[in-house]
């Protein structure tokens, strides 16, 4: 997996960064026992997903055909049939 560019796009980085900030805000307000702040942080987490999806729709995400689907178990060997 290290050789692929899975998630290395502006859309992915931006969405995850916004969601991480929301997660930190929600966690801090949970410890501070402030339900309104917790839910505000959860809204920011959801906003991160929405922003990432919008950026991907704008063409800042990874194209669908960028990487072929790999078969589980590595390369397949084909057996030759002798007549």
Coordinates of C-alpha atoms in Angstrom, one line a residue:
X1 CA 0.0 0.0 0.0
X2 CA 2.9 2.4 0.5
X3 CA 3.4 2.6 -3.2
X4 CA -0.1 3.8 -4.0
X5 CA -1.4 7.3 -3.7
X6 CA -4.5 6.4 -1.8
X7 CA -5.9 9.5 -0.2
X8 CA -3.1 11.8 -1.1
X9 CA -5.3 14.5 -2.7
X10 CA -6.3 18.0 -1.6
X11 CA -9.9 16.8 -1.1
X12 CA -8.8 14.0 1.3
X13 CA -6.3 16.1 3.2
X14 CA -8.8 19.0 3.7
X15 CA -11.7 16.8 4.7
X16 CA -9.7 14.8 7.2
X17 CA -8.1 18.0 8.7
X18 CA -11.4 19.6 9.2
X19 CA -12.9 16.4 10.7
X20 CA -9.9 16.0 13.0
X21 CA -10.3 19.6 14.3
X22 CA -14.0 18.9 14.9
X23 CA -13.1 15.7 16.8
X24 CA -10.6 17.6 19.0
X25 CA -13.2 20.3 19.7
X26 CA -15.9 17.7 20.5
X27 CA -13.5 15.8 22.8
X28 CA -12.5 19.0 24.7
X29 CA -16.1 20.0 25.3
X30 CA -16.9 16.5 26.4
X31 CA -14.3 16.7 29.1
X32 CA -15.5 20.1 30.0
X33 CA -19.1 18.7 30.3
X34 CA -20.5 21.2 27.8
X35 CA -23.0 19.4 25.6
X36 CA -23.5 22.4 23.2
X37 CA -19.8 22.6 22.5
X38 CA -19.6 18.8 22.0
X39 CA -22.4 18.9 19.4
X40 CA -20.8 21.9 17.7
X41 CA -17.6 19.8 17.3
X42 CA -19.7 16.9 15.9
X43 CA -21.1 19.3 13.3
X44 CA -17.6 20.3 12.3
X45 CA -16.7 16.6 11.9
X46 CA -19.7 16.2 9.5
X47 CA -18.7 19.5 7.8
X48 CA -15.3 17.9 7.0
X49 CA -16.9 15.0 5.2
X50 CA -19.1 17.4 3.2
X51 CA -16.2 19.7 2.3
X52 CA -14.2 16.6 1.2
X53 CA -17.0 15.3 -1.0
X54 CA -17.6 18.8 -2.6
X55 CA -13.9 19.1 -3.3
X56 CA -13.8 15.6 -4.9
X57 CA -16.8 16.6 -7.0
X58 CA -14.9 19.7 -8.1
X59 CA -12.1 17.4 -9.4
X60 CA -9.6 17.8 -6.5
X61 CA -9.9 14.1 -5.5
X62 CA -8.4 11.0 -7.0
X63 CA -9.8 9.9 -10.3
X64 CA -11.8 6.6 -10.3
X65 CA -9.5 4.9 -12.9
X66 CA -6.2 5.9 -11.2
X67 CA -5.4 2.5 -9.7
X68 CA -6.4 -1.0 -10.9
X69 CA -8.1 -3.4 -8.5
X70 CA -5.6 -5.9 -7.2
X71 CA -6.5 -9.5 -6.7
X72 CA -6.1 -11.0 -3.2
X73 CA -3.3 -13.5 -3.0
X74 CA -0.9 -11.8 -5.4
X75 CA -0.4 -12.7 -9.0
X76 CA -2.3 -15.5 -10.6
X77 CA -0.4 -18.3 -12.4
X78 CA -2.1 -19.7 -15.4
X79 CA -1.6 -23.4 -15.9
X80 CA -1.1 -24.5 -19.5
X81 CA -3.1 -27.5 -20.7
X82 CA -1.2 -29.9 -22.9
X83 CA -3.1 -31.9 -25.5

